Amino acid sequence: MIKYEPDKLLAKIAPERKIKKLLKSNITLKKTALSFVDAVDFIDKKDVMTTALKVIKGYKERIKDDPEIEEEILKDPKQLIQRVQNEVIFQIAEGIKDKYDGERYVWLPSDADEPRPEHQLNYGIEFTIGDGEMPGDEYGCRCGMQILTEDSSLEL
Ligand SMILES: [Zn+2]
């Protein structure tokens, strides 16, 4: 049995402090800071980079319109953290679908600030992987899964 909890996994593989380091003070991407992704085989570094670059491009445009927000963005690049984490979670969910297709799982609660009401209805209920909507399918979903398999840790 595998307990997959997105927030715990993110804290381990893609924590805020590591994502913050992606943003250089001149609002560009520090590519070497992407090395945290290298430690995790099943994460596509190029996709994470594309996501980060898109957010940074948006930041640059916003700063052009309103230079005063630059300091705030550098101090707390919320959007960058959220988008990069969402991308990582999305890739993990895809990996789970590939690896554990057809296995049963129990839908676990999200610890998002505002969990989706439709997902709350699924908490504690058993489903089949690859069958219908799953945790992580929807961008930003932070619901977890108890995968009813013989494995004891996530090996994607
Ligand atoms: Zn959810």
PDB file of C-alpha atoms and ligand atoms in Angstrom:
ATOM      1  CA  MET A   1       0.000   0.000   0.000  1.00  0.00           C
ATOM      2  CA  ILE A   2       1.253   3.452  -0.891  1.00  0.00           C
ATOM      3  CA  LYS A   3       0.076   6.630   0.723  1.00  0.00           C
ATOM      4  CA  TYR A   4       0.547   9.408  -1.778  1.00  0.00           C
ATOM      5  CA  GLU A   5       0.190  12.842  -0.203  1.00  0.00           C
ATOM      6  CA  PRO A   6       1.042  15.653  -2.627  1.00  0.00           C
ATOM      7  CA  ASP A   7       1.971  18.217   0.007  1.00  0.00           C
ATOM      8  CA  LYS A   8       4.380  15.903   1.795  1.00  0.00           C
ATOM      9  CA  LEU A   9       5.969  14.887  -1.453  1.00  0.00           C
ATOM     10  CA  LEU A  10       6.325  18.513  -2.533  1.00  0.00           C
ATOM     11  CA  ALA A  11       7.932  19.413   0.777  1.00  0.00           C
ATOM     12  CA  LYS A  12      10.496  16.758   0.021  1.00  0.00           C
ATOM     13  CA  ILE A  13      11.184  17.161  -3.685  1.00  0.00           C
ATOM     14  CA  ALA A  14      10.045  20.674  -4.640  1.00  0.00           C
ATOM     15  CA  PRO A  15       9.834  22.836  -1.529  1.00  0.00           C
ATOM     16  CA  GLU A  16       9.162  26.581  -1.689  1.00  0.00           C
ATOM     17  CA  ARG A  17      12.693  27.533  -0.764  1.00  0.00           C
ATOM     18  CA  LYS A  18      14.142  25.634  -3.719  1.00  0.00           C
ATOM     19  CA  ILE A  19      11.653  27.090  -6.158  1.00  0.00           C
ATOM     20  CA  LYS A  20      12.345  30.609  -4.877  1.00  0.00           C
ATOM     21  CA  LYS A  21      15.960  30.163  -5.921  1.00  0.00           C
ATOM     22  CA  LEU A  22      14.861  29.870  -9.543  1.00  0.00           C
ATOM     23  CA  LEU A  23      14.201  33.598  -9.643  1.00  0.00           C
ATOM     24  CA  LYS A  24      17.271  35.811 -10.015  1.00  0.00           C
ATOM     25  CA  SER A  25      17.209  39.417  -8.836  1.00  0.00           C
ATOM     26  CA  ASN A  26      17.067  40.664 -12.441  1.00  0.00           C
ATOM     27  CA  ILE A  27      13.859  38.639 -12.966  1.00  0.00           C
ATOM     28  CA  THR A  28      15.381  35.875 -15.032  1.00  0.00           C
ATOM     29  CA  LEU A  29      15.490  32.146 -14.550  1.00  0.00           C
ATOM     30  CA  LYS A  30      18.462  30.699 -12.750  1.00  0.00           C
ATOM     31  CA  LYS A  31      18.698  27.459 -14.684  1.00  0.00           C
ATOM     32  CA  THR A  32      21.250  25.854 -12.389  1.00  0.00           C
ATOM     33  CA  ALA A  33      18.720  26.120  -9.555  1.00  0.00           C
ATOM     34  CA  LEU A  34      16.606  23.606 -11.476  1.00  0.00           C
ATOM     35  CA  SER A  35      18.984  20.882 -10.367  1.00  0.00           C
ATOM     36  CA  PHE A  36      16.531  19.852  -7.626  1.00  0.00           C
ATOM     37  CA  VAL A  37      14.526  18.238 -10.389  1.00  0.00           C
ATOM     38  CA  ASP A  38      17.451  15.997 -11.359  1.00  0.00           C
ATOM     39  CA  ALA A  39      17.101  13.995  -8.187  1.00  0.00           C
ATOM     40  CA  VAL A  40      13.663  12.780  -9.262  1.00  0.00           C
ATOM     41  CA  ASP A  41      13.728  10.495 -12.307  1.00  0.00           C
ATOM     42  CA  PHE A  42      10.109  10.817 -13.255  1.00  0.00           C
ATOM     43  CA  ILE A  43      10.038  14.599 -13.476  1.00  0.00           C
ATOM     44  CA  ASP A  44      10.651  16.192 -16.843  1.00  0.00           C
ATOM     45  CA  LYS A  45      13.062  19.052 -16.276  1.00  0.00           C
ATOM     46  CA  LYS A  46      12.229  20.727 -19.581  1.00  0.00           C
ATOM     47  CA  ASP A  47       8.530  20.980 -18.709  1.00  0.00           C
ATOM     48  CA  VAL A  48       9.327  22.428 -15.302  1.00  0.00           C
ATOM     49  CA  MET A  49      11.636  24.949 -16.959  1.00  0.00           C
ATOM     50  CA  THR A  50       8.974  25.935 -19.503  1.00  0.00           C
ATOM     51  CA  THR A  51       6.491  26.509 -16.681  1.00  0.00           C
ATOM     52  CA  ALA A  52       8.974  28.650 -14.727  1.00  0.00           C
ATOM     53  CA  LEU A  53       9.907  30.663 -17.810  1.00  0.00           C
ATOM     54  CA  LYS A  54       6.257  31.428 -18.557  1.00  0.00           C
ATOM     55  CA  VAL A  55       5.677  32.748 -15.050  1.00  0.00           C
ATOM     56  CA  ILE A  56       8.857  34.818 -15.169  1.00  0.00           C
ATOM     57  CA  LYS A  57       7.847  36.290 -18.531  1.00  0.00           C
ATOM     58  CA  GLY A  58       4.545  37.306 -16.952  1.00  0.00           C
ATOM     59  CA  TYR A  59       6.391  38.851 -14.017  1.00  0.00           C
ATOM     60  CA  LYS A  60       8.529  40.940 -16.390  1.00  0.00           C
ATOM     61  CA  GLU A  61       5.463  42.276 -18.142  1.00  0.00           C
ATOM     62  CA  ARG A  62       3.784  43.153 -14.870  1.00  0.00           C
ATOM     63  CA  ILE A  63       6.908  44.914 -13.640  1.00  0.00           C
ATOM     64  CA  LYS A  64       7.089  46.922 -16.848  1.00  0.00           C
ATOM     65  CA  ASP A  65       3.598  48.229 -16.110  1.00  0.00           C
ATOM     66  CA  ASP A  66       4.184  48.682 -12.402  1.00  0.00           C
ATOM     67  CA  PRO A  67       7.851  48.723 -11.310  1.00  0.00           C
ATOM     68  CA  GLU A  68       6.842  48.875  -7.676  1.00  0.00           C
ATOM     69  CA  ILE A  69       5.732  45.263  -7.594  1.00  0.00           C
ATOM     70  CA  GLU A  70       9.227  43.998  -8.401  1.00  0.00           C
ATOM     71  CA  GLU A  71      10.335  43.971  -4.794  1.00  0.00           C
ATOM     72  CA  GLU A  72       7.243  42.102  -3.699  1.00  0.00           C
ATOM     73  CA  ILE A  73       7.688  39.469  -6.407  1.00  0.00           C
ATOM     74  CA  LEU A  74      11.326  38.925  -5.505  1.00  0.00           C
ATOM     75  CA  LYS A  75      10.489  38.582  -1.849  1.00  0.00           C
ATOM     76  CA  ASP A  76       7.644  36.154  -2.358  1.00  0.00           C
ATOM     77  CA  PRO A  77       7.253  34.696  -5.855  1.00  0.00           C
ATOM     78  CA  LYS A  78       3.930  33.052  -4.979  1.00  0.00           C
ATOM     79  CA  GLN A  79       2.829  32.405  -8.512  1.00  0.00           C
ATOM     80  CA  LEU A  80       6.157  30.835  -9.460  1.00  0.00           C
ATOM     81  CA  ILE A  81       6.025  28.504  -6.465  1.00  0.00           C
ATOM     82  CA  GLN A  82       2.440  27.520  -7.122  1.00  0.00           C
ATOM     83  CA  ARG A  83       2.847  26.910 -10.849  1.00  0.00           C
ATOM     84  CA  VAL A  84       6.054  24.916 -10.498  1.00  0.00           C
ATOM     85  CA  GLN A  85       4.521  22.808  -7.724  1.00  0.00           C
ATOM     86  CA  ASN A  86       1.389  22.242  -9.785  1.00  0.00           C
ATOM     87  CA  GLU A  87       3.516  21.094 -12.710  1.00  0.00           C
ATOM     88  CA  VAL A  88       5.411  18.644 -10.486  1.00  0.00           C
ATOM     89  CA  ILE A  89       2.154  17.266  -9.041  1.00  0.00           C
ATOM     90  CA  PHE A  90       0.660  16.950 -12.499  1.00  0.00           C
ATOM     91  CA  GLN A  91       3.654  14.922 -13.673  1.00  0.00           C
ATOM     92  CA  ILE A  92       3.498  12.667 -10.616  1.00  0.00           C
ATOM     93  CA  ALA A  93      -0.207  12.029 -11.216  1.00  0.00           C
ATOM     94  CA  GLU A  94       0.600  11.071 -14.817  1.00  0.00           C
ATOM     95  CA  GLY A  95       3.353   8.759 -13.565  1.00  0.00           C
ATOM     96  CA  ILE A  96       0.973   7.074 -11.130  1.00  0.00           C
ATOM     97  CA  LYS A  97      -1.541   6.509 -13.902  1.00  0.00           C
ATOM     98  CA  ASP A  98       1.089   4.869 -16.094  1.00  0.00           C
ATOM     99  CA  LYS A  99       2.576   2.700 -13.405  1.00  0.00           C
ATOM    100  CA  TYR A 100      -0.481   1.650 -11.414  1.00  0.00           C
ATOM    101  CA  ASP A 101      -3.117   1.501 -14.121  1.00  0.00           C
ATOM    102  CA  GLY A 102      -5.994  -0.746 -13.058  1.00  0.00           C
ATOM    103  CA  GLU A 103      -5.055  -0.845  -9.353  1.00  0.00           C
ATOM    104  CA  ARG A 104      -7.554   0.268  -6.735  1.00  0.00           C
ATOM    105  CA  TYR A 105      -7.075   3.385  -4.631  1.00  0.00           C
ATOM    106  CA  VAL A 106      -8.832   5.341  -1.925  1.00  0.00           C
ATOM    107  CA  TRP A 107      -9.275   9.058  -2.609  1.00  0.00           C
ATOM    108  CA  LEU A 108      -7.611  11.054   0.201  1.00  0.00           C
ATOM    109  CA  PRO A 109      -8.500  14.575   1.303  1.00  0.00           C
ATOM    110  CA  SER A 110      -6.708  17.605  -0.085  1.00  0.00           C
ATOM    111  CA  ASP A 111      -5.063  20.018   2.293  1.00  0.00           C
ATOM    112  CA  ALA A 112      -5.554  22.926  -0.076  1.00  0.00           C
ATOM    113  CA  ASP A 113      -7.005  26.053   1.521  1.00  0.00           C
ATOM    114  CA  GLU A 114     -10.085  25.683  -0.599  1.00  0.00           C
ATOM    115  CA  PRO A 115     -10.608  22.034  -1.492  1.00  0.00           C
ATOM    116  CA  ARG A 116     -12.887  21.390  -4.429  1.00  0.00           C
ATOM    117  CA  PRO A 117     -16.376  20.478  -3.195  1.00  0.00           C
ATOM    118  CA  GLU A 118     -16.763  17.858  -5.966  1.00  0.00           C
ATOM    119  CA  HIS A 119     -13.574  16.197  -4.738  1.00  0.00           C
ATOM    120  CA  GLN A 120     -14.684  16.263  -1.116  1.00  0.00           C
ATOM    121  CA  LEU A 121     -17.514  13.954  -2.152  1.00  0.00           C
ATOM    122  CA  ASN A 122     -14.883  11.368  -3.151  1.00  0.00           C
ATOM    123  CA  TYR A 123     -12.923  11.360   0.108  1.00  0.00           C
ATOM    124  CA  GLY A 124     -12.564   7.876   1.526  1.00  0.00           C
ATOM    125  CA  ILE A 125     -14.142   6.177  -1.467  1.00  0.00           C
ATOM    126  CA  GLU A 126     -12.407   3.469  -3.489  1.00  0.00           C
ATOM    127  CA  PHE A 127     -11.817   3.908  -7.221  1.00  0.00           C
ATOM    128  CA  THR A 128      -9.749   2.327  -9.975  1.00  0.00           C
ATOM    129  CA  ILE A 129      -6.668   4.055 -11.344  1.00  0.00           C
ATOM    130  CA  GLY A 130      -7.217   5.063 -14.954  1.00  0.00           C
ATOM    131  CA  ASP A 131     -10.982   5.000 -14.533  1.00  0.00           C
ATOM    132  CA  GLY A 132     -12.652   8.415 -14.489  1.00  0.00           C
ATOM    133  CA  GLU A 133     -11.332  11.547 -12.829  1.00  0.00           C
ATOM    134  CA  MET A 134      -8.441  11.126 -10.415  1.00  0.00           C
ATOM    135  CA  PRO A 135      -6.609  13.259  -7.850  1.00  0.00           C
ATOM    136  CA  GLY A 136      -4.179  15.531  -9.686  1.00  0.00           C
ATOM    137  CA  ASP A 137      -6.007  15.407 -13.022  1.00  0.00           C
ATOM    138  CA  GLU A 138      -7.306  18.857 -12.473  1.00  0.00           C
ATOM    139  CA  TYR A 139      -4.609  21.507 -12.381  1.00  0.00           C
ATOM    140  CA  GLY A 140      -3.962  22.617  -8.800  1.00  0.00           C
ATOM    141  CA  CYS A 141      -5.743  19.669  -7.176  1.00  0.00           C
ATOM    142  CA  ARG A 142      -3.917  18.564  -4.056  1.00  0.00           C
ATOM    143  CA  CYS A 143      -5.930  15.489  -3.186  1.00  0.00           C
ATOM    144  CA  GLY A 144      -4.006  12.345  -2.315  1.00  0.00           C
ATOM    145  CA  MET A 145      -4.360   8.629  -2.878  1.00  0.00           C
ATOM    146  CA  GLN A 146      -3.960   5.499  -0.893  1.00  0.00           C
ATOM    147  CA  ILE A 147      -2.896   3.096  -3.604  1.00  0.00           C
ATOM    148  CA  LEU A 148      -3.896  -0.457  -2.795  1.00  0.00           C
ATOM    149  CA  THR A 149      -0.841  -2.170  -4.202  1.00  0.00           C
ATOM    150  CA  GLU A 150       1.871  -4.410  -2.832  1.00  0.00           C
ATOM    151  CA  ASP A 151       4.502  -1.712  -3.261  1.00  0.00           C
ATOM    152  CA  SER A 152       5.203   0.307  -0.139  1.00  0.00           C
ATOM    153  CA  SER A 153       6.708   3.382  -1.725  1.00  0.00           C
ATOM    154  CA  LEU A 154       6.066   5.312  -4.881  1.00  0.00           C
ATOM    155  CA  GLU A 155       8.326   4.024  -7.621  1.00  0.00           C
ATOM    156  CA  LEU A 156       7.530   5.684 -10.859  1.00  0.00           C
TER     157      LEU A 156
HETATM  158 ZN    ZN B   1      -8.707  17.559  -5.421  1.00  0.00          ZN
END
